[in-house]
Short mmCIF file of C-alpha atoms in Angstrom, two decimals:
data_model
loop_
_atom_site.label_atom_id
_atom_site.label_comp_id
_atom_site.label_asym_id
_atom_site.label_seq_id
_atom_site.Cartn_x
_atom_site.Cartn_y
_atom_site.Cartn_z
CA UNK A 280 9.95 2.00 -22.64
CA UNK A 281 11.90 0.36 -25.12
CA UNK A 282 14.29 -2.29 -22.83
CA UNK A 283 12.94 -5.90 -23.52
CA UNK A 284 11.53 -7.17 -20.62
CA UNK A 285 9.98 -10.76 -19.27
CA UNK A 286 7.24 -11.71 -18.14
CA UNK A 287 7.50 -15.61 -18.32
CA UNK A 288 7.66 -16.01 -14.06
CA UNK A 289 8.01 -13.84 -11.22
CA UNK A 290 11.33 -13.31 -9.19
CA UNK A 291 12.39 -14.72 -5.95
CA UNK A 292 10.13 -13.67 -3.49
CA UNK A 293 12.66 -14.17 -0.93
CA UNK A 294 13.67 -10.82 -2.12
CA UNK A 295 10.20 -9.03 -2.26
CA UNK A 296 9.76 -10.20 1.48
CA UNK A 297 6.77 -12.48 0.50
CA UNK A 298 6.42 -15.69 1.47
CA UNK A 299 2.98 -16.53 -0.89
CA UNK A 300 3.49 -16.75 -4.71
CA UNK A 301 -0.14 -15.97 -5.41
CA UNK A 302 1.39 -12.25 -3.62
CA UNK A 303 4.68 -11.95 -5.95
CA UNK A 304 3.96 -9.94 -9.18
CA UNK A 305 7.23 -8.78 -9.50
CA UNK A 306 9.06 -10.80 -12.86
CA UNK A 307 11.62 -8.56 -14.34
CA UNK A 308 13.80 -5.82 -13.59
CA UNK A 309 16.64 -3.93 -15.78
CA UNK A 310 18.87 -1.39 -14.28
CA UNK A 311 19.01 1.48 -17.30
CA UNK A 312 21.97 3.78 -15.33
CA UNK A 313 22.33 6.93 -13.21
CA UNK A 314 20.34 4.81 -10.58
CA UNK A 315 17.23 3.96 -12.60
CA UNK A 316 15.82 1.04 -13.57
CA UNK A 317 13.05 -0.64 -15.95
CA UNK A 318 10.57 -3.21 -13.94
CA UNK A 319 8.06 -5.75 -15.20
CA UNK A 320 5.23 -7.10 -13.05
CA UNK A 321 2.19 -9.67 -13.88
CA UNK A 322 -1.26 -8.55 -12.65
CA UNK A 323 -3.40 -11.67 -11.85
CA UNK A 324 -6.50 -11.54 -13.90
CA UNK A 325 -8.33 -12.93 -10.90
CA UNK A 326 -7.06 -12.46 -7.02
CA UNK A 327 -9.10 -12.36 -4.27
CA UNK A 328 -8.31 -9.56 -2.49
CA UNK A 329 -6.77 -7.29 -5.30
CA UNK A 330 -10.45 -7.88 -7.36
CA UNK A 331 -12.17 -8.12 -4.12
CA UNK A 332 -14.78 -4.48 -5.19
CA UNK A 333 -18.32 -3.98 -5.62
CA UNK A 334 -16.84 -1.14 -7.70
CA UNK A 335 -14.59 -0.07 -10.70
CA UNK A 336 -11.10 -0.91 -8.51
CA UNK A 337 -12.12 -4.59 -9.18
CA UNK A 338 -10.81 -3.98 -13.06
CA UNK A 339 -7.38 -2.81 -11.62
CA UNK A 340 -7.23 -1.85 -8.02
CA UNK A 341 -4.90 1.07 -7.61
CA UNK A 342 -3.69 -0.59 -4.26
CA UNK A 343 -2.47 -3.49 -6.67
CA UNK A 344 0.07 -1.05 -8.67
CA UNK A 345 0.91 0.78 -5.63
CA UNK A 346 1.66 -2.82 -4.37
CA UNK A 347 3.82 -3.66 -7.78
CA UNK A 348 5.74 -0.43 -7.06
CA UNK A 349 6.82 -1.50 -3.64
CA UNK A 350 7.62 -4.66 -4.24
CA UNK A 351 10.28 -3.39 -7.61
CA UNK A 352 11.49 -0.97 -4.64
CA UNK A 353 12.14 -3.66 -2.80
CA UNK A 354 13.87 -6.16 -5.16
CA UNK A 355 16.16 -3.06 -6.35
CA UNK A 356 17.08 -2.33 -3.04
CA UNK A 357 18.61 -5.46 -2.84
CA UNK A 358 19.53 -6.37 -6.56
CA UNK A 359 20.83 -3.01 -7.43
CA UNK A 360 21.55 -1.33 -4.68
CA UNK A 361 23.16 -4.07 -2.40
CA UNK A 362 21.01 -3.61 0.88
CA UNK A 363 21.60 -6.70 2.67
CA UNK A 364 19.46 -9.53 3.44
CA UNK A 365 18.81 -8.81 7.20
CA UNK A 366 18.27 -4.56 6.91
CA UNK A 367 15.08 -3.65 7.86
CA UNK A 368 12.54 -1.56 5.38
CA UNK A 369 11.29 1.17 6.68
CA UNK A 370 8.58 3.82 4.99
CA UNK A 371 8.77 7.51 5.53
CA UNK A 372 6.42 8.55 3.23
CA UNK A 373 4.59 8.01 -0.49
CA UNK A 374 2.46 9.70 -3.01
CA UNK A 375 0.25 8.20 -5.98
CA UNK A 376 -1.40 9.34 -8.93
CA UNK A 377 -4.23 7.08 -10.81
CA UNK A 378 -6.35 7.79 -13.74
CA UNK A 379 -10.09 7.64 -12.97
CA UNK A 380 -10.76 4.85 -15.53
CA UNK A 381 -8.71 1.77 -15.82
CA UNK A 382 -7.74 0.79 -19.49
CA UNK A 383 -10.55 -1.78 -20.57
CA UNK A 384 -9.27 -5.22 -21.40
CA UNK A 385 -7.47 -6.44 -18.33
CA UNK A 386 -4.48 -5.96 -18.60
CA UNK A 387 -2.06 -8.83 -17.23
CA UNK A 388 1.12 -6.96 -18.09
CA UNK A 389 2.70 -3.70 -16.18
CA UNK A 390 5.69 -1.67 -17.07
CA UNK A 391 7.38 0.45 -14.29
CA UNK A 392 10.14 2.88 -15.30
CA UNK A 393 12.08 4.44 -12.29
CA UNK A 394 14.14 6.82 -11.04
CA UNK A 395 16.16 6.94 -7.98
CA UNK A 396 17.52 10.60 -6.13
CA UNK A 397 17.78 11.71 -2.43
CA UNK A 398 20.42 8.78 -1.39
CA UNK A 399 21.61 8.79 2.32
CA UNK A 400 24.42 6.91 3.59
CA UNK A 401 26.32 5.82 6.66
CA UNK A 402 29.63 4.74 7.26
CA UNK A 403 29.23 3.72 3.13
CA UNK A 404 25.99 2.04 3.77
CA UNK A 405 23.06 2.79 1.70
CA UNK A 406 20.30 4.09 4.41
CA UNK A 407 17.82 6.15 2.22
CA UNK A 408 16.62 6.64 -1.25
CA UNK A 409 13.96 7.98 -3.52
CA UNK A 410 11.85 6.59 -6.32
CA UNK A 411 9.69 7.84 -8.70
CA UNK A 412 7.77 5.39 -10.94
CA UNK A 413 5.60 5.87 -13.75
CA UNK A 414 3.48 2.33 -14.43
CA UNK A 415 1.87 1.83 -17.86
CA UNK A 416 -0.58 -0.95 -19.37
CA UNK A 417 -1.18 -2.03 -22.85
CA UNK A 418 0.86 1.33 -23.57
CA UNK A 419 -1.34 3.77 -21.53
CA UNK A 420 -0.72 5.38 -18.36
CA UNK A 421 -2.31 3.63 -15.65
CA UNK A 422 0.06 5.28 -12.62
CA UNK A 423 2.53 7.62 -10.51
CA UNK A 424 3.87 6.72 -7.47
CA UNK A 425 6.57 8.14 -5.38
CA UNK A 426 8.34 6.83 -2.34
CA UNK A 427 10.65 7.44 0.82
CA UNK A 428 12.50 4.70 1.89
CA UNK A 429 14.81 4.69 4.83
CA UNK A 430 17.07 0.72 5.58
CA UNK A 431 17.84 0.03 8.57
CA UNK A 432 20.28 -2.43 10.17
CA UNK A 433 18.02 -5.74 12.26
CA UNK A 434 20.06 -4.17 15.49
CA UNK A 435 19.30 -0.28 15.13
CA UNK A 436 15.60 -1.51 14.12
CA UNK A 437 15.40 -3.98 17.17
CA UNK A 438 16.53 -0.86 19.28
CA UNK A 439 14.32 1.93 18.47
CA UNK A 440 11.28 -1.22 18.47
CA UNK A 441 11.98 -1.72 22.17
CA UNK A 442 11.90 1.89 22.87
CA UNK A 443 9.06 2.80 21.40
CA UNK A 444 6.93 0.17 22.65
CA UNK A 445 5.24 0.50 26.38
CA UNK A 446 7.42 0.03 29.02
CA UNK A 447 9.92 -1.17 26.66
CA UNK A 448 8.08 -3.98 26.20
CA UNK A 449 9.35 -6.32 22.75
CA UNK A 450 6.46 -6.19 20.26
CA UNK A 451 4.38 -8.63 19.39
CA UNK A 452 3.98 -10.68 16.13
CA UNK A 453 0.70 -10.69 13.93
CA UNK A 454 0.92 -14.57 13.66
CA UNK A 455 -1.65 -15.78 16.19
CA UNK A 456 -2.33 -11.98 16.96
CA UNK A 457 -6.08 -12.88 18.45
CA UNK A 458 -9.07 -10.15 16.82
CA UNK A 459 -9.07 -7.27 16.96
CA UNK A 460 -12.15 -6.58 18.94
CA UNK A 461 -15.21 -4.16 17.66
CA UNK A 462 -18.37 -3.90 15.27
CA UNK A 463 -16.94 -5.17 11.72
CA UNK A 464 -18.11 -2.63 9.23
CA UNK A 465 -20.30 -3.81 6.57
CA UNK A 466 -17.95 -4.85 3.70
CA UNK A 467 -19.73 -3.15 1.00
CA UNK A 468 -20.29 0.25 2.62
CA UNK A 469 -16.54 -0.09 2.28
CA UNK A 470 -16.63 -0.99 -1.41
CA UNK A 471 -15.62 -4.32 -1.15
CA UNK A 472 -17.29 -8.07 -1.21
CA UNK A 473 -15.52 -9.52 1.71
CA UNK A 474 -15.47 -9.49 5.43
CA UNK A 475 -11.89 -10.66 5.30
CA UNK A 476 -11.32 -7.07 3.01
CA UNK A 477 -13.01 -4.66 5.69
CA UNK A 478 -10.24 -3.29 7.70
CA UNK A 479 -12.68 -0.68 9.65
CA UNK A 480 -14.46 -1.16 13.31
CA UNK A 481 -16.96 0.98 15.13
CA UNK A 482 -17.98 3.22 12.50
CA UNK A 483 -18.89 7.00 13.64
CA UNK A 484 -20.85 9.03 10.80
CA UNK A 485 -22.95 10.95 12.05
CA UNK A 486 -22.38 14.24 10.81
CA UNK A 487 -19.02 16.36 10.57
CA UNK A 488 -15.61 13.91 11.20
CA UNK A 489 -16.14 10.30 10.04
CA UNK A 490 -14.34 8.26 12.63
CA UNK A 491 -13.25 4.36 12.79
CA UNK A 492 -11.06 1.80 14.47
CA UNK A 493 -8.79 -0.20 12.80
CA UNK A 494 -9.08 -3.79 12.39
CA UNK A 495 -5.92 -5.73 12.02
CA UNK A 496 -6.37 -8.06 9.34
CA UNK A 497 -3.72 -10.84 10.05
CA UNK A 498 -5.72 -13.25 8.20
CA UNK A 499 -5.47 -12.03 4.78
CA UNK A 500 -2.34 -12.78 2.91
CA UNK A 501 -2.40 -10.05 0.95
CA UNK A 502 -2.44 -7.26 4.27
CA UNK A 503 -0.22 -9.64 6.28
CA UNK A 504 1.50 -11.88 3.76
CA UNK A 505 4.65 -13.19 6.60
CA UNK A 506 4.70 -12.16 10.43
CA UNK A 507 4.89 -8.35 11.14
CA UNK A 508 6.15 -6.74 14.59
CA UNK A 509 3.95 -3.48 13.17
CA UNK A 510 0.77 -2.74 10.80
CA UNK A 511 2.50 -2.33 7.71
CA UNK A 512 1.71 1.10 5.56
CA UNK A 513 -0.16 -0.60 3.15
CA UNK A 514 -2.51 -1.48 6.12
CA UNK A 515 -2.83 2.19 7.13
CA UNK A 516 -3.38 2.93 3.58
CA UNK A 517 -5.65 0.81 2.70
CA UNK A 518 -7.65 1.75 6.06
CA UNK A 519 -7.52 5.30 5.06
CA UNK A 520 -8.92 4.61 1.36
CA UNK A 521 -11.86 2.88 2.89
CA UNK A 522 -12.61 5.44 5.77
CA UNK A 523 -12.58 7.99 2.30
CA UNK A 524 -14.95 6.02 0.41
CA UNK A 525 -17.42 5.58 3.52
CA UNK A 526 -16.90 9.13 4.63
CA UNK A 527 -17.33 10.78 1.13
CA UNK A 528 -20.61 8.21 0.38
CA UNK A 529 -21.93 9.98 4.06
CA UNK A 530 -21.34 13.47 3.16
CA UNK A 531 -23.24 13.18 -0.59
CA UNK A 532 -20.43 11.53 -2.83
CA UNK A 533 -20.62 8.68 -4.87
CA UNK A 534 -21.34 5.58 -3.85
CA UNK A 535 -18.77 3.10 -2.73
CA UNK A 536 -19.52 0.92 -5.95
CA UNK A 537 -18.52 3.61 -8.45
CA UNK A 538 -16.01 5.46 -6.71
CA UNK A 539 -12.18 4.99 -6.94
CA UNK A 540 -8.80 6.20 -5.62
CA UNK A 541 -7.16 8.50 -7.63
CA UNK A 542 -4.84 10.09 -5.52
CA UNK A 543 -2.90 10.07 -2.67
CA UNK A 544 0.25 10.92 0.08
CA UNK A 545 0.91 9.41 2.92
CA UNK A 546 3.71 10.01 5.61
CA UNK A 547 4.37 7.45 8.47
CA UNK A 548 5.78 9.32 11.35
CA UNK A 549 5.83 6.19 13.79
CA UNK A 550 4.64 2.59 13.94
CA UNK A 551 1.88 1.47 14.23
CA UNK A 552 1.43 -0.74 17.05
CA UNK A 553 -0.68 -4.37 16.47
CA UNK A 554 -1.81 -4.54 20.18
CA UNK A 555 -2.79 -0.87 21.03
CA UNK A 556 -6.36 0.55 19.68
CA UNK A 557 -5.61 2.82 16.48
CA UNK A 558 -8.32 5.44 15.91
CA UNK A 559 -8.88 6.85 12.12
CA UNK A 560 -10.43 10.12 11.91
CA UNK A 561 -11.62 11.18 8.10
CA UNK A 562 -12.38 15.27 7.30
CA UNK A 563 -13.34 16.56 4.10
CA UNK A 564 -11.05 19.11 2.15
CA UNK A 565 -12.70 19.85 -0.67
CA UNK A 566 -15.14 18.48 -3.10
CA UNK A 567 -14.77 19.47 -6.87
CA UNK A 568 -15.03 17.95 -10.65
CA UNK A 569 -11.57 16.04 -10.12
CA UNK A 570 -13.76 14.09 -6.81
CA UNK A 571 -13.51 14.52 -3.09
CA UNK A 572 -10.55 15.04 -1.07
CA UNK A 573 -10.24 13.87 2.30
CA UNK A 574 -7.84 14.15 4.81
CA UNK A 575 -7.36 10.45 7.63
CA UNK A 576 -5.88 10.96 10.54
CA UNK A 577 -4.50 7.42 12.01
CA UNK A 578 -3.53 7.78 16.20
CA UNK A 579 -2.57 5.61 18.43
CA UNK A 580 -1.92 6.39 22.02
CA UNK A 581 -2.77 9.70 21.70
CA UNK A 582 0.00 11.01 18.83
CA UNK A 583 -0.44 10.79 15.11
CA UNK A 584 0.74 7.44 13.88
CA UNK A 585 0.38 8.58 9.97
CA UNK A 586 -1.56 10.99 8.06
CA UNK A 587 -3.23 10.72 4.30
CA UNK A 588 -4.92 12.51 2.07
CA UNK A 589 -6.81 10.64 -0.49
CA UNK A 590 -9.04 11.94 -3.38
CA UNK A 591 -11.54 9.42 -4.68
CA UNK A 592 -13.68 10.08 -7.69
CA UNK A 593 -16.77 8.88 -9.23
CA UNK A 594 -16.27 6.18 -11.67
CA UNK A 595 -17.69 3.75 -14.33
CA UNK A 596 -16.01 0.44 -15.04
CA UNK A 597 -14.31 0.83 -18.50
CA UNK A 598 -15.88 -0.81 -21.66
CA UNK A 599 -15.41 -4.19 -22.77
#
């Protein structure tokens, strides 16, 4: 933790595959050898979506770090690593560790240290590699995440798009993707203040499994930031968080305004498809002192899409 590091802007966001500033947090990154790397990022003291809770996630939203972790995965794996331009990103699977309490003070400034294993090439291509990222704050540990990232050539990704679609039908894009039709779920039964947040439809809880549809949020900027062929994992994720917080509050947990994610791991076996109905299905594991644990089932079509287990725990906003 010792490489200087700035924080005066962000990068190109060209190369963190946003096209809004207001979503680029990435502003530094320093490669320290044997594949790893030092990353700063600026956390907005105010953002709309990020601060968007009636609970403790609106002093630093876990999604936002997971978020900052993806996007120094992403500028790597072209600064660093030399995946081109035009290769296509594509998520196998990540874990995430939070604390249960934020460090008080907002913090504005994040340090990510990484470290890179598990490469993969092809024909001397980079195709897949692992990270592992501890994130600190104002010197404390605010974060773990871990990731599985596959690159893909635009032809090999157009290909197996096309085949997995119905009828080998191309796939759509989220830009002018009309509603998703259903019952909105009330934002803050979700934990958050906005409809535009909510990502759930057609709530089931009434006893045992806690079911949902998915609502495809193309007009938020922070879920759909440029035009997606897919519903991007942080979608799914995000979905699955909220389906925990609602399911946990309807079995006897904490309410959604003091509970927060502090755990996680996902894996994405397929995509996610924008115009087919996407069911999420929430069971409980296990309650204990470290919070609930709940295991979300996301299907589409019949066949598991991506799995998650999240643990959310009661918390207090942390003391100013």
């Amino acid at each position: 933790m010792s490489t200087p590091l700035r924080y005066a802007t962000t990068v190109d966001r060209t190369l963190l595959h946003r096209r809004h500033a207001g979503e680029t947090f990435l502003a530094d990154l320093v490669p320290t050898g044997d594949g790893g790397f030092v990353a700063a990022a600026l956390l907005p003291p105010a953002h709309p979506h990020y601060g968007g809770h009636t609970g403790p996630s609106r002093d630093l939203d876990p999604m936002l770090l997971l978020e900052c972790a993806r996007q120094a995965e992403t500028y790597a794996a072209h600064v660093l690593f030399g995946v081109p331009a035009g290769d296509r990103f594509v998520l196998r699977e990540w874990s995430a560790r939070f604390p249960v309490t934020a460090p008080g003070d907002d913090p504005t400034e994040l340090e990510l240290t990484a470290g890179t294993g598990g490469e993969t090439r092809i024909g001397g291509r980079l195709s897949g590699l692992s990270y592992d990222f501890g994130l600190w704050a104002r010197h404390a540990w605010v974060g773990q995440v871990r990731m599985d990232v596959r690159y893909v050539t635009a032809a090999a990704y157009a290909s197996v798009r096309r085949r997995a679609r119905p009828g080998g039908d191309p796939p759509p894009s989220s830009d002018g993707l009309p509603p998703t039709p259903g019952v909105p779920v009330d934002p803050r039964r979700v934990g958050r203040l906005r409809a535009t947040d909510a990502v759930l439809l057609d709530v089931g809880a009434a006893g045992g499994p806690v079911t949902a549809r998915l609502r495809v949020p193309v007009e938020n900027p922070s879920l759909f930031d440029h035009a997606q062929d897919h519903v991007p994992a942080m979608v799914l994720t995000e979905a699955a968080r909220q389906l925990a917080v609602l399911a946990t509050h309807a079995w006897g947990g904490a309410g959604p305004d003091r509970t927060s994610l502090v755990a996680l791991d996902a894996t994405f076996a397929r995509y996610a498809e924008l115009d087919l109905p996407l069911t999420l299905t929430a069971e409980p594991v296990g309650a204990g002192p470290a919070g609930w644990t709940v295991d979300v089932r996301c299907t589409q079509s019949g066949a598991d899409v991506a799995t998650a287990r999240i643990t959310v725990a009661a918390a207090h906003r942390s003391p100013r």
